mmCIF file of C-alpha atoms in Angstrom:
data_model
loop_
_atom_site.group_PDB
_atom_site.id
_atom_site.type_symbol
_atom_site.label_atom_id
_atom_site.label_comp_id
_atom_site.label_asym_id
_atom_site.label_seq_id
_atom_site.Cartn_x
_atom_site.Cartn_y
_atom_site.Cartn_z
ATOM 1 C CA MET A 19 90.478 137.565 106.309
ATOM 2 C CA SER A 20 93.371 139.537 108.276
ATOM 3 C CA GLU A 21 96.013 140.811 106.586
ATOM 4 C CA GLY A 22 98.619 137.735 107.606
ATOM 5 C CA ILE A 23 96.476 135.386 106.663
ATOM 6 C CA LYS A 24 96.301 137.358 102.873
ATOM 7 C CA LYS A 25 100.067 137.762 102.891
ATOM 8 C CA ARG A 26 100.927 133.985 103.556
ATOM 9 C CA ASP A 27 104.360 132.889 103.001
ATOM 10 C CA MET A 28 103.453 129.978 100.698
ATOM 11 C CA ARG A 29 106.803 128.431 101.597
ATOM 12 C CA LEU A 30 106.165 128.138 105.346
ATOM 13 C CA VAL A 31 102.210 126.452 103.906
ATOM 14 C CA VAL A 32 103.719 124.169 101.874
ATOM 15 C CA ILE A 33 106.800 123.533 104.921
ATOM 16 C CA GLU A 34 103.809 123.248 107.584
ATOM 17 C CA GLY A 35 101.900 120.974 105.638
ATOM 18 C CA VAL A 36 104.761 118.734 104.458
ATOM 19 C CA ALA A 37 105.810 118.226 108.004
ATOM 20 C CA ALA A 38 102.355 117.659 108.974
ATOM 21 C CA ASN A 39 101.826 114.732 106.292
ATOM 22 C CA LEU A 40 105.215 113.427 107.525
ATOM 23 C CA LEU A 41 104.156 112.077 111.022
ATOM 24 C CA LEU A 42 100.795 111.292 109.405
ATOM 25 C CA GLY A 43 102.098 107.612 108.180
ATOM 26 C CA THR A 44 102.779 107.009 111.543
ATOM 27 C CA LEU A 45 100.771 103.666 111.733
ATOM 28 C CA PHE A 46 102.567 102.138 109.167
ATOM 29 C CA VAL A 47 105.119 101.349 111.781
ATOM 30 C CA TRP A 48 102.816 98.333 112.745
ATOM 31 C CA SER A 49 104.887 96.110 110.545
ATOM 32 C CA VAL A 50 108.551 96.865 112.606
ATOM 33 C CA LEU A 51 106.512 95.900 115.826
ATOM 34 C CA ARG A 52 104.543 92.930 114.836
ATOM 35 C CA ASP A 53 107.235 90.175 116.398
ATOM 36 C CA PRO A 54 108.265 92.242 118.812
ATOM 37 C CA LEU A 55 105.021 92.209 120.036
ATOM 38 C CA LEU A 56 104.314 88.748 119.279
ATOM 39 C CA GLU A 57 107.094 88.220 121.856
ATOM 40 C CA LEU A 58 105.758 90.600 124.904
ATOM 41 C CA PHE A 59 102.326 88.991 124.436
ATOM 42 C CA PRO A 60 102.834 84.927 122.900
ATOM 43 C CA SER A 61 99.350 84.338 122.994
ATOM 44 C CA TRP A 62 98.845 87.155 120.544
ATOM 45 C CA THR A 63 98.738 85.681 117.063
ATOM 46 C CA GLU A 64 99.163 86.956 113.691
ATOM 47 C CA GLY A 65 96.018 86.933 112.736
ATOM 48 C CA MET A 66 95.131 89.164 116.057
ATOM 49 C CA LEU A 67 97.656 91.452 114.645
ATOM 50 C CA SER A 68 96.688 91.889 110.984
ATOM 51 C CA LEU A 69 92.930 92.626 111.829
ATOM 52 C CA ILE A 70 93.980 95.120 114.129
ATOM 53 C CA PHE A 71 95.639 96.608 110.849
ATOM 54 C CA GLY A 72 93.455 96.006 108.343
ATOM 55 C CA ILE A 73 90.876 97.936 110.518
ATOM 56 C CA HIS A 74 92.544 100.516 111.085
ATOM 57 C CA ASN A 75 92.095 101.713 107.547
ATOM 58 C CA LEU A 76 88.660 102.058 107.971
ATOM 59 C CA PHE A 77 89.016 103.992 111.148
ATOM 60 C CA THR A 78 91.159 106.550 109.491
ATOM 61 C CA CYS A 79 88.504 106.270 106.970
ATOM 62 C CA ILE A 80 85.621 107.715 109.568
ATOM 63 C CA GLY A 81 87.944 110.371 110.820
ATOM 64 C CA ILE A 82 88.440 111.879 107.625
ATOM 65 C CA LEU A 83 84.917 111.845 107.385
ATOM 66 C CA ILE A 84 83.873 113.192 110.787
ATOM 67 C CA SER A 85 87.056 115.833 110.095
ATOM 68 C CA GLY A 86 84.416 116.935 107.596
ATOM 69 C CA THR A 87 81.313 117.438 109.317
ATOM 70 C CA LEU A 88 83.893 118.576 112.327
ATOM 71 C CA ARG A 89 84.690 121.725 109.982
ATOM 72 C CA LYS A 90 81.003 122.882 109.946
ATOM 73 C CA ARG A 91 80.941 123.687 113.463
ATOM 74 C CA PHE A 92 84.391 124.470 114.604
ATOM 75 C CA SER A 93 87.968 125.661 112.895
ATOM 76 C CA ALA A 94 90.164 123.867 111.171
ATOM 77 C CA ARG A 95 92.687 124.577 114.203
ATOM 78 C CA GLN A 96 90.469 123.239 116.662
ATOM 79 C CA ASN A 97 90.354 120.464 114.138
ATOM 80 C CA MET A 98 93.920 120.062 114.494
ATOM 81 C CA VAL A 99 94.326 120.050 118.221
ATOM 82 C CA ILE A 100 91.564 117.623 118.385
ATOM 83 C CA PHE A 101 93.848 115.036 115.949
ATOM 84 C CA LEU A 102 96.983 115.985 118.258
ATOM 85 C CA THR A 103 94.511 115.089 121.353
ATOM 86 C CA MET A 104 93.179 111.755 120.062
ATOM 87 C CA THR A 105 96.641 110.668 118.535
ATOM 88 C CA GLY A 106 98.308 111.307 121.289
ATOM 89 C CA ILE A 107 95.951 109.561 123.869
ATOM 90 C CA GLY A 108 96.124 106.696 121.119
ATOM 91 C CA LEU A 109 100.036 106.305 120.952
ATOM 92 C CA GLY A 110 100.298 107.466 124.342
ATOM 93 C CA GLY A 111 98.454 104.812 125.882
ATOM 94 C CA PHE A 112 100.521 101.413 124.113
ATOM 95 C CA ALA A 113 102.962 102.422 127.507
ATOM 96 C CA LEU A 114 99.540 101.352 129.830
ATOM 97 C CA LEU A 115 99.140 97.989 128.343
ATOM 98 C CA PRO A 116 99.114 95.408 131.032
ATOM 99 C CA VAL A 117 101.531 92.651 130.062
ATOM 100 C CA LYS A 118 100.420 90.482 132.949
ATOM 101 C CA TYR A 119 96.801 90.115 130.832
ATOM 102 C CA PRO A 120 97.293 89.979 127.514
ATOM 103 C CA MET A 121 93.659 89.511 126.375
ATOM 104 C CA VAL A 122 92.870 92.879 128.318
ATOM 105 C CA SER A 123 95.978 93.999 126.449
ATOM 106 C CA TYR A 124 94.853 93.075 123.081
ATOM 107 C CA VAL A 125 91.654 94.904 123.441
ATOM 108 C CA MET A 126 93.145 97.981 124.556
ATOM 109 C CA ALA A 127 95.727 98.018 121.579
ATOM 110 C CA PHE A 128 92.248 97.362 119.528
ATOM 111 C CA ILE A 129 90.899 100.670 120.586
ATOM 112 C CA LEU A 130 93.870 102.891 121.430
ATOM 113 C CA PHE A 131 95.581 101.997 117.491
ATOM 114 C CA CYS A 132 92.139 102.349 115.954
ATOM 115 C CA GLY A 133 89.414 104.279 117.812
ATOM 116 C CA PHE A 134 91.681 106.928 118.802
ATOM 117 C CA ALA A 135 95.317 106.714 116.777
ATOM 118 C CA ALA A 136 93.470 105.932 113.526
ATOM 119 C CA THR A 137 90.746 108.145 113.650
ATOM 120 C CA GLY A 138 92.501 111.038 115.431
ATOM 121 C CA ILE A 139 94.925 110.767 112.019
ATOM 122 C CA GLY A 140 92.346 110.587 109.758
ATOM 123 C CA ILE A 141 91.375 114.091 110.986
ATOM 124 C CA GLY A 142 94.423 115.275 110.886
ATOM 125 C CA ILE A 143 94.828 113.745 106.961
ATOM 126 C CA ASN A 144 91.379 115.911 105.800
ATOM 127 C CA THR A 145 92.737 118.948 108.094
ATOM 128 C CA VAL A 146 96.166 119.239 106.639
ATOM 129 C CA GLN A 147 94.993 118.826 102.800
ATOM 130 C CA SER A 148 92.007 121.031 103.048
ATOM 131 C CA THR A 149 94.227 123.567 103.775
ATOM 132 C CA THR A 150 96.798 123.294 102.293
ATOM 133 C CA ILE A 151 95.645 122.671 98.695
ATOM 134 C CA PRO A 152 92.844 125.492 98.389
ATOM 135 C CA TRP A 153 95.960 128.360 98.512
ATOM 136 C CA PHE A 154 97.633 127.080 95.462
ATOM 137 C CA PRO A 155 94.480 127.120 92.839
ATOM 138 C CA ASN A 156 96.767 126.795 89.664
ATOM 139 C CA ASN A 157 98.982 124.133 91.067
ATOM 140 C CA SER A 158 96.736 121.929 93.149
ATOM 141 C CA GLY A 159 98.255 119.005 91.394
ATOM 142 C CA ALA A 160 101.933 119.970 92.542
ATOM 143 C CA ILE A 161 101.238 120.270 95.882
ATOM 144 C CA SER A 162 98.692 117.585 96.512
ATOM 145 C CA GLY A 163 101.455 115.620 95.038
ATOM 146 C CA ALA A 164 103.902 116.914 97.522
ATOM 147 C CA LEU A 165 102.116 115.835 100.379
ATOM 148 C CA TYR A 166 101.147 112.242 99.123
ATOM 149 C CA MET A 167 104.528 112.453 98.829
ATOM 150 C CA ALA A 168 105.552 113.221 102.286
ATOM 151 C CA LEU A 169 102.625 110.537 103.550
ATOM 152 C CA GLY A 170 104.170 107.684 101.337
ATOM 153 C CA VAL A 171 107.686 108.067 102.231
ATOM 154 C CA SER A 172 107.362 108.831 105.784
ATOM 155 C CA SER A 173 106.249 104.993 106.659
ATOM 156 C CA VAL A 174 110.078 104.126 105.584
ATOM 157 C CA ILE A 175 111.739 106.915 107.190
ATOM 158 C CA LEU A 176 109.491 106.319 110.455
ATOM 159 C CA ALA A 177 109.785 102.653 110.529
ATOM 160 C CA ALA A 178 113.478 103.402 110.421
ATOM 161 C CA ILE A 179 113.126 105.138 113.523
ATOM 162 C CA ALA A 180 110.934 102.730 115.204
ATOM 163 C CA ARG A 181 113.864 99.934 114.436
ATOM 164 C CA LYS A 182 116.370 102.563 116.537
ATOM 165 C CA LEU A 183 114.193 103.036 119.179
ATOM 166 C CA LEU A 184 113.430 98.950 119.339
ATOM 167 C CA THR A 185 117.233 98.536 120.199
ATOM 168 C CA VAL A 186 117.101 100.689 123.289
ATOM 169 C CA ILE A 187 113.791 100.583 124.156
ATOM 170 C CA SER A 188 110.668 98.223 125.098
ATOM 171 C CA VAL A 189 108.184 97.820 121.930
ATOM 172 C CA GLN A 190 105.493 98.796 124.010
ATOM 173 C CA PHE A 191 107.134 102.577 124.461
ATOM 174 C CA VAL A 192 107.876 102.935 120.823
ATOM 175 C CA LEU A 193 104.427 104.224 119.864
ATOM 176 C CA PRO A 194 104.050 106.701 123.056
ATOM 177 C CA VAL A 195 107.780 107.936 121.590
ATOM 178 C CA PHE A 196 105.679 108.735 118.150
ATOM 179 C CA GLY A 197 102.768 110.295 120.141
ATOM 180 C CA ALA A 198 104.708 112.660 121.907
ATOM 181 C CA ILE A 199 106.683 113.840 118.642
ATOM 182 C CA ILE A 200 103.207 114.010 117.304
ATOM 183 C CA VAL A 201 101.935 116.420 119.664
ATOM 184 C CA LEU A 202 104.960 118.449 119.873
ATOM 185 C CA VAL A 203 105.244 119.290 115.518
ATOM 186 C CA ALA A 204 101.751 119.767 115.675
ATOM 187 C CA LEU A 205 101.899 122.349 118.570
ATOM 188 C CA LEU A 206 105.267 123.872 116.906
ATOM 189 C CA ILE A 207 103.062 124.501 113.843
ATOM 190 C CA LEU A 208 99.873 125.658 115.855
ATOM 191 C CA MET A 209 102.240 128.208 117.984
ATOM 192 C CA ASP A 210 102.143 130.069 113.524
ATOM 193 C CA LYS A 211 98.695 131.569 114.390
ATOM 194 C CA ASN A 212 98.083 131.527 110.671
ATOM 195 C CA SER A 213 98.424 128.322 110.089
ATOM 196 C CA ILE A 214 96.205 125.315 108.987
ATOM 197 C CA GLN A 215 93.640 127.947 108.067
ATOM 198 C CA ALA A 216 92.143 128.101 104.516
ATOM 199 C CA PRO A 217 92.721 130.973 102.483
ATOM 200 C CA MET A 218 89.352 132.942 101.655
ATOM 201 C CA ALA A 219 88.811 134.659 98.489
ATOM 202 C CA SER A 220 91.506 137.467 98.477
ATOM 203 C CA VAL A 221 94.095 134.763 97.392
ATOM 204 C CA THR A 222 93.291 134.759 93.915
ATOM 205 C CA GLU A 223 90.967 137.852 93.642
ATOM 206 C CA ALA A 224 87.851 135.818 92.572
ATOM 207 C CA PRO A 225 85.011 134.529 94.718
ATOM 208 C CA SER A 226 85.265 131.361 96.358
ATOM 209 C CA THR A 227 83.302 128.794 94.367
ATOM 210 C CA GLY A 228 82.154 125.400 94.835
ATOM 211 C CA ILE A 229 79.254 122.822 95.288
ATOM 212 C CA PRO A 230 78.555 120.941 98.292
ATOM 213 C CA ALA A 231 78.663 117.624 98.817
ATOM 214 C CA ARG A 232 75.113 116.311 98.249
ATOM 215 C CA ARG A 233 75.806 117.669 94.296
ATOM 216 C CA MET A 234 79.099 116.071 94.122
ATOM 217 C CA LEU A 235 77.423 112.590 94.878
ATOM 218 C CA ARG A 236 74.902 112.700 92.380
ATOM 219 C CA SER A 237 77.534 114.071 89.602
ATOM 220 C CA GLY A 238 79.210 111.220 86.497
ATOM 221 C CA THR A 239 82.229 113.522 87.101
ATOM 222 C CA PHE A 240 82.493 111.920 91.387
ATOM 223 C CA ILE A 241 81.294 108.275 90.405
ATOM 224 C CA VAL A 242 83.751 108.174 87.779
ATOM 225 C CA LEU A 243 86.578 109.450 89.693
ATOM 226 C CA LEU A 244 85.230 107.153 92.652
ATOM 227 C CA ILE A 245 85.653 103.818 91.402
ATOM 228 C CA TRP A 246 88.520 105.113 89.052
ATOM 229 C CA ASN A 247 90.586 105.599 92.458
ATOM 230 C CA ILE A 248 88.781 102.792 94.046
ATOM 231 C CA CYS A 249 90.353 100.097 91.747
ATOM 232 C CA LEU A 250 94.048 101.525 91.488
ATOM 233 C CA ARG A 251 94.122 102.472 95.626
ATOM 234 C CA THR A 252 92.818 98.493 96.062
ATOM 235 C CA SER A 253 95.549 96.942 93.474
ATOM 236 C CA GLY A 254 97.749 99.329 95.597
ATOM 237 C CA LEU A 255 97.286 98.109 98.755
ATOM 238 C CA ILE A 256 97.531 94.769 97.277
ATOM 239 C CA LEU A 257 101.053 95.165 96.371
ATOM 240 C CA LEU A 258 101.734 96.698 100.172
ATOM 241 C CA ASP A 259 100.345 94.076 101.768
ATOM 242 C CA HIS A 260 102.177 91.289 99.583
ATOM 243 C CA ALA A 261 105.478 92.678 98.757
ATOM 244 C CA ALA A 262 107.673 91.896 100.963
ATOM 245 C CA SER A 263 106.031 88.174 101.272
ATOM 246 C CA MET A 264 106.410 87.694 97.648
ATOM 247 C CA ALA A 265 109.933 88.590 97.330
ATOM 248 C CA SER A 266 110.880 86.253 100.045
ATOM 249 C CA PHE A 267 108.779 83.779 98.115
ATOM 250 C CA TYR A 268 110.437 83.958 94.550
ATOM 251 C CA GLY A 269 114.047 84.791 96.448
ATOM 252 C CA GLY A 270 114.057 88.414 96.176
ATOM 253 C CA LEU A 271 115.528 90.593 98.605
ATOM 254 C CA VAL A 272 112.510 91.691 101.206
ATOM 255 C CA LEU A 273 113.942 95.399 101.655
ATOM 256 C CA THR A 274 114.319 95.632 97.772
ATOM 257 C CA ALA A 275 110.541 94.892 98.187
ATOM 258 C CA MET A 276 109.948 97.796 100.941
ATOM 259 C CA LEU A 277 111.208 100.174 97.642
ATOM 260 C CA ILE A 278 107.793 100.657 97.101
ATOM 261 C CA ALA A 279 106.707 102.736 99.446
ATOM 262 C CA PRO A 280 109.762 105.886 97.897
ATOM 263 C CA ALA A 281 107.809 104.972 94.698
ATOM 264 C CA ASN A 282 104.297 105.726 95.878
ATOM 265 C CA GLY A 283 105.875 108.621 96.472
ATOM 266 C CA LEU A 284 107.794 109.808 93.775
ATOM 267 C CA GLY A 285 104.336 108.674 91.967
ATOM 268 C CA SER A 286 102.074 111.207 93.812
ATOM 269 C CA LEU A 287 104.602 113.940 93.401
ATOM 270 C CA SER A 288 105.460 113.200 89.300
ATOM 271 C CA VAL A 289 101.759 112.637 88.710
ATOM 272 C CA GLY A 290 99.974 115.401 90.656
ATOM 273 C CA VAL A 291 102.761 118.016 88.434
ATOM 274 C CA THR A 292 102.034 116.128 85.425
ATOM 275 C CA MET A 293 97.722 116.564 86.343
ATOM 276 C CA ASP A 294 98.570 120.793 86.504
ATOM 277 C CA TYR A 295 99.496 120.419 82.620
ATOM 278 C CA LEU A 296 97.849 117.830 81.159
ATOM 279 C CA GLY A 297 94.072 117.769 82.835
ATOM 280 C CA ILE A 298 92.798 114.969 84.774
ATOM 281 C CA LYS A 299 90.995 113.627 81.774
ATOM 282 C CA ARG A 300 94.361 112.731 80.632
ATOM 283 C CA ILE A 301 95.968 111.650 83.818
ATOM 284 C CA VAL A 302 93.322 108.472 85.003
ATOM 285 C CA VAL A 303 93.813 107.237 81.623
ATOM 286 C CA ILE A 304 97.672 107.068 82.176
ATOM 287 C CA GLY A 305 97.624 105.989 86.154
ATOM 288 C CA ALA A 306 95.844 103.198 84.548
ATOM 289 C CA VAL A 307 97.309 102.495 81.815
ATOM 290 C CA LEU A 308 100.098 102.411 84.184
ATOM 291 C CA MET A 309 98.845 100.075 87.013
ATOM 292 C CA ILE A 310 97.717 97.631 83.781
ATOM 293 C CA ILE A 311 101.295 97.017 82.666
ATOM 294 C CA ALA A 312 102.182 96.785 86.303
ATOM 295 C CA GLY A 313 99.374 93.966 87.011
ATOM 296 C CA GLY A 314 100.919 92.689 83.686
ATOM 297 C CA ALA A 315 104.405 92.212 84.782
ATOM 298 C CA LEU A 316 103.292 90.972 88.143
ATOM 299 C CA CYS A 317 101.435 88.286 86.512
ATOM 300 C CA ALA A 318 104.112 87.851 84.296
ATOM 301 C CA GLY A 319 106.943 87.247 86.512
ATOM 302 C CA THR A 320 104.752 85.269 89.040
ATOM 303 C CA LEU A 321 104.004 82.454 86.774
ATOM 304 C CA SER A 322 107.844 82.276 85.641
ATOM 305 C CA GLN A 323 108.848 82.914 88.912
ATOM 306 C CA SER A 324 111.003 85.668 88.138
ATOM 307 C CA TYR A 325 111.963 88.250 91.310
ATOM 308 C CA PRO A 326 113.552 91.193 88.629
ATOM 309 C CA VAL A 327 109.912 90.644 86.569
ATOM 310 C CA ILE A 328 107.853 91.475 89.786
ATOM 311 C CA PHE A 329 110.280 93.676 90.987
ATOM 312 C CA VAL A 330 109.750 95.735 88.037
ATOM 313 C CA GLY A 331 105.784 95.425 88.899
ATOM 314 C CA LEU A 332 106.178 96.395 92.196
ATOM 315 C CA LEU A 333 107.512 99.878 91.393
ATOM 316 C CA LEU A 334 105.198 100.653 88.704
ATOM 317 C CA GLY A 335 102.336 99.300 90.501
ATOM 318 C CA GLY A 336 103.190 101.833 93.624
ATOM 319 C CA PHE A 337 104.285 104.609 91.357
ATOM 320 C CA ALA A 338 100.665 104.312 89.896
ATOM 321 C CA TYR A 339 99.141 103.978 93.339
ATOM 322 C CA GLY A 340 101.070 106.938 94.682
ATOM 323 C CA GLY A 341 99.532 108.999 91.485
ATOM 324 C CA SER A 342 96.334 107.927 91.704
ATOM 325 C CA SER A 343 96.088 109.438 95.235
ATOM 326 C CA SER A 344 97.707 112.965 94.733
ATOM 327 C CA SER A 345 95.590 113.568 91.593
ATOM 328 C CA TYR A 346 92.230 112.205 92.556
ATOM 329 C CA ALA A 347 92.427 114.985 96.005
ATOM 330 C CA ALA A 348 93.244 117.378 92.926
ATOM 331 C CA ALA A 349 90.854 116.377 91.102
ATOM 332 C CA ILE A 350 88.363 116.870 93.728
ATOM 333 C CA LYS A 351 89.120 120.481 94.677
ATOM 334 C CA ASN A 352 89.839 121.468 90.566
ATOM 335 C CA SER A 353 86.509 119.653 89.676
ATOM 336 C CA PHE A 354 83.988 120.626 92.801
ATOM 337 C CA GLY A 355 85.654 124.376 93.944
ATOM 338 C CA GLU A 356 87.695 125.149 97.150
ATOM 339 C CA LYS A 357 84.069 126.511 98.728
ATOM 340 C CA TYR A 358 83.015 123.809 100.419
ATOM 341 C CA TYR A 359 86.586 121.136 100.243
ATOM 342 C CA ALA A 360 87.375 120.243 103.549
ATOM 343 C CA GLN A 361 83.522 118.405 103.277
ATOM 344 C CA ASN A 362 83.976 117.249 99.340
ATOM 345 C CA PHE A 363 87.521 115.728 100.416
ATOM 346 C CA ALA A 364 85.799 113.730 103.309
ATOM 347 C CA VAL A 365 83.769 112.269 101.465
ATOM 348 C CA SER A 366 85.458 111.405 98.791
ATOM 349 C CA ASN A 367 87.617 109.444 100.970
ATOM 350 C CA ILE A 368 84.820 106.612 101.075
ATOM 351 C CA ALA A 369 87.298 105.465 98.482
ATOM 352 C CA MET A 370 89.820 104.515 100.673
ATOM 353 C CA GLY A 371 87.493 102.452 102.921
ATOM 354 C CA CYS A 372 85.852 100.743 99.785
ATOM 355 C CA ALA A 373 89.508 99.923 98.851
ATOM 356 C CA ALA A 374 90.520 98.839 102.441
ATOM 357 C CA LEU A 375 87.406 96.433 102.487
ATOM 358 C CA LEU A 376 88.663 94.897 98.816
ATOM 359 C CA GLU A 377 92.226 94.644 99.918
ATOM 360 C CA SER A 378 91.159 92.911 102.508
ATOM 361 C CA THR A 379 89.959 89.623 100.254
ATOM 362 C CA SER A 380 93.262 89.137 98.915
ATOM 363 C CA GLY A 381 94.440 86.952 101.426
ATOM 364 C CA THR A 382 91.165 84.945 101.082
ATOM 365 C CA VAL A 383 92.447 84.380 97.273
ATOM 366 C CA LEU A 384 95.998 83.891 97.949
ATOM 367 C CA ASP A 385 94.573 81.007 100.497
ATOM 368 C CA MET A 386 91.766 79.646 98.308
ATOM 369 C CA PHE A 387 94.405 79.114 94.937
ATOM 370 C CA GLY A 388 97.501 78.834 96.691
ATOM 371 C CA SER A 389 99.498 80.806 94.229
ATOM 372 C CA TYR A 390 100.606 84.918 94.051
ATOM 373 C CA SER A 391 99.508 84.514 90.356
ATOM 374 C CA ALA A 392 95.654 84.643 91.230
ATOM 375 C CA VAL A 393 96.210 87.739 93.594
ATOM 376 C CA MET A 394 98.335 89.734 90.789
ATOM 377 C CA THR A 395 95.541 88.856 88.342
ATOM 378 C CA VAL A 396 93.304 90.513 90.581
ATOM 379 C CA VAL A 397 94.968 93.759 90.378
ATOM 380 C CA LEU A 398 95.609 93.712 86.281
ATOM 381 C CA ILE A 399 91.389 93.429 86.419
ATOM 382 C CA LEU A 400 91.448 96.260 88.879
ATOM 383 C CA ALA A 401 93.188 98.139 86.709
ATOM 384 C CA LEU A 402 91.368 97.245 83.180
ATOM 385 C CA ILE A 403 88.393 98.324 85.162
ATOM 386 C CA ALA A 404 89.927 101.495 85.964
ATOM 387 C CA LEU A 405 91.022 102.195 82.089
ATOM 388 C CA LEU A 406 87.659 101.277 81.111
ATOM 389 C CA PHE A 407 85.902 103.871 83.668
ATOM 390 C CA ALA A 408 88.659 106.376 82.339
ATOM 391 C CA LEU A 409 87.748 105.534 79.104
ATOM 392 C CA ILE A 410 83.923 106.306 79.147
ATOM 393 C CA GLY A 411 83.870 108.715 81.378
ATOM 394 C CA GLN A 412 86.014 111.012 79.714
ATOM 395 C CA LYS A 413 82.777 113.256 78.673
ATOM 396 C CA PHE A 414 82.092 113.981 82.844
ATOM 397 C CA LEU A 415 85.242 114.634 83.750
ATOM 398 C CA THR A 416 84.511 118.342 83.311
ATOM 399 C CA PRO A 417 84.345 121.343 85.992
ATOM 400 C CA HIS A 418 81.226 121.344 87.953
ATOM 401 C CA LEU A 419 81.278 125.077 89.412
ATOM 402 C CA GLN A 420 78.573 126.544 87.623
#
């Protein structure tokens, strides 16, 4: 490694990582574009839009996995170029949707949003996380929390920008604007020739250690972390999916339900920092307990039809969801080392795909039982399962670096 990378400015590493993560939440502006898209394409339905948004999570997961494979052949900076190219094409292509042919436009929108943009974003997530977190071997939780906080709050910031853009340009040009911003910022980051590179052993004056993904997958540590994260991630996605509709149904302001996003960001940072002091064994228990309290409040609120109680549950659930994401990423690095972190982080995100599939059934639960109480009961059950695995898996949650 060159002297420039050895003496890397840690502040610059954080700034570039956070800046990149602020843009990686771009796809969540889809919720703001739903009504304008239905106006532009009257033959489209809510279900068609929900399908694109639901499936994009799977493509993001696929992108993360692809990035881990690409890192075996290409450098992290080359991966960054692939990310900005795919995302730029995916978002920029919306400007070319043929309005006169709505079904052709829908197929194009699906391919552009999922196949290109979401997959590209997945490549970007893995590239940024796996090259930023290893620079901070003693503060993995804190830096992971900062990155996931940026990813969480970006949805609120970018949604506000999207609303402003809709007042001056057509909906089909909003995503291309974001695509152009992503390309510009990514190019600015790449202008720093030492950016988007993981450190070598000289940063810590110790050999780079770690175990490969094939061994990680067979370890009890990974199985416990995976199931714990799937349960809490699914719970969080359920809350994000139904927060606005519950606020409207139970007489609350929809705007207040959106505070779940900053709660998510705060949880990412707070739990990440706390993990550096308490360790993963305690954090998995704390995260599960917080989601249990949230699930209990949500069940009580929906049964009593009290939105203030529901609101408390949403904030606590958002906090726990954010914390589970940042601590999970840091725990993978701490437990299985830096040497194969890019591949291990990619593989570990099968949790994201599993959670997306599980969350997609929450609408069916709502249709079957006709009440949000049933959906919130699912959140509570998942949190209890997470706590069970956190407790019985304590003996497994140890580093596997030997």
